[in-house]
Amino acid sequence: MEFFSQPFIQAVHQTLSSPEIIVLGTIPALKGKPLALVGEIRGRPDVKVFSVSAPCLQVTKEKRNRLLLDVMAWVQSCRK
């Protein structure tokens, strides 16, 4: 529901536009009708989207360790 709230959308824009803030969050997977805000976030040049390989788009025990290493490396690179 928050994706339809103008105050939420404005807060997301403001937060993502702040160069001193690193955001680690989740967005819905690509399926069904796309949400405008999700598409906008996904398309930003300053956003890195991590996903697990198709056909299974869920994080499993086998995939989580690799995903964790990728996310940690990315966060470290942002702090430099």
Short mmCIF file of C-alpha atoms in Angstrom, two decimals:
data_model
loop_
_atom_site.label_atom_id
_atom_site.label_comp_id
_atom_site.label_asym_id
_atom_site.label_seq_id
_atom_site.Cartn_x
_atom_site.Cartn_y
_atom_site.Cartn_z
CA MET A 1 0.00 0.00 0.00
CA GLU A 2 2.87 2.39 0.67
CA PHE A 3 3.67 2.48 -3.05
CA PHE A 4 0.42 4.43 -3.50
CA SER A 5 1.16 6.94 -0.73
CA GLN A 6 2.50 10.29 -1.97
CA PRO A 7 4.33 11.04 1.32
CA PHE A 8 6.06 7.63 1.07
CA ILE A 9 7.01 8.20 -2.59
CA GLN A 10 8.41 11.66 -1.74
CA ALA A 11 10.40 10.21 1.19
CA VAL A 12 11.86 7.52 -1.11
CA HIS A 13 12.88 10.14 -3.69
CA GLN A 14 14.44 12.34 -1.01
CA THR A 15 16.33 9.46 0.58
CA LEU A 16 17.66 8.09 -2.71
CA SER A 17 18.76 11.58 -3.76
CA SER A 18 20.92 12.02 -0.66
CA PRO A 19 24.51 11.15 -1.66
CA GLU A 20 25.59 10.55 1.94
CA ILE A 21 22.94 7.86 2.53
CA ILE A 22 23.39 4.20 1.55
CA VAL A 23 20.08 2.36 1.31
CA LEU A 24 19.85 -1.41 1.55
CA GLY A 25 16.31 -2.54 0.88
CA THR A 26 14.10 -4.92 -1.00
CA ILE A 27 11.83 -4.35 -3.96
CA PRO A 28 9.31 -6.70 -5.55
CA ALA A 29 10.59 -9.12 -8.18
CA LEU A 30 9.70 -8.49 -11.80
CA LYS A 31 6.36 -10.22 -12.29
CA GLY A 32 2.80 -9.16 -12.87
CA LYS A 33 1.88 -5.51 -13.33
CA PRO A 34 4.91 -3.31 -12.67
CA LEU A 35 4.67 -0.55 -10.07
CA ALA A 36 5.88 2.85 -11.28
CA LEU A 37 8.01 3.58 -8.22
CA VAL A 38 9.66 0.15 -8.35
CA GLY A 39 10.50 0.63 -12.02
CA GLU A 40 11.92 4.05 -11.29
CA ILE A 41 14.08 2.72 -8.45
CA ARG A 42 15.23 -0.26 -10.52
CA GLY A 43 16.24 2.04 -13.39
CA ARG A 44 18.28 4.55 -11.40
CA PRO A 45 21.98 4.58 -12.35
CA ASP A 46 22.94 4.84 -8.67
CA VAL A 47 20.97 1.73 -7.66
CA LYS A 48 22.38 -1.78 -7.62
CA VAL A 49 19.81 -4.57 -7.77
CA PHE A 50 20.88 -7.97 -6.53
CA SER A 51 18.77 -10.92 -7.54
CA VAL A 52 18.99 -14.66 -7.59
CA SER A 53 18.92 -16.52 -10.87
CA ALA A 54 15.73 -17.63 -12.57
CA PRO A 55 13.71 -19.81 -12.66
CA CYS A 56 13.56 -19.77 -8.86
CA LEU A 57 13.55 -16.15 -7.68
CA GLN A 58 13.82 -16.91 -3.98
CA VAL A 59 16.89 -16.81 -1.81
CA THR A 60 17.72 -20.32 -0.69
CA LYS A 61 20.32 -21.53 1.81
CA GLU A 62 22.57 -22.39 -1.12
CA LYS A 63 22.28 -18.93 -2.70
CA ARG A 64 22.25 -16.75 0.41
CA ASN A 65 25.96 -16.95 1.21
CA ARG A 66 27.00 -15.83 -2.27
CA LEU A 67 24.39 -13.09 -2.26
CA LEU A 68 25.58 -11.92 1.16
CA LEU A 69 29.17 -11.65 -0.08
CA ASP A 70 28.06 -9.67 -3.14
CA VAL A 71 25.99 -7.25 -1.06
CA MET A 72 28.75 -6.77 1.52
CA ALA A 73 31.31 -6.03 -1.21
CA TRP A 74 28.97 -3.50 -2.79
CA VAL A 75 28.27 -1.71 0.50
CA GLN A 76 32.00 -1.53 1.22
CA SER A 77 32.64 -0.03 -2.21
CA CYS A 78 30.01 2.66 -1.55
CA ARG A 79 31.71 3.73 1.65
CA LYS A 80 34.99 4.60 -0.14
#
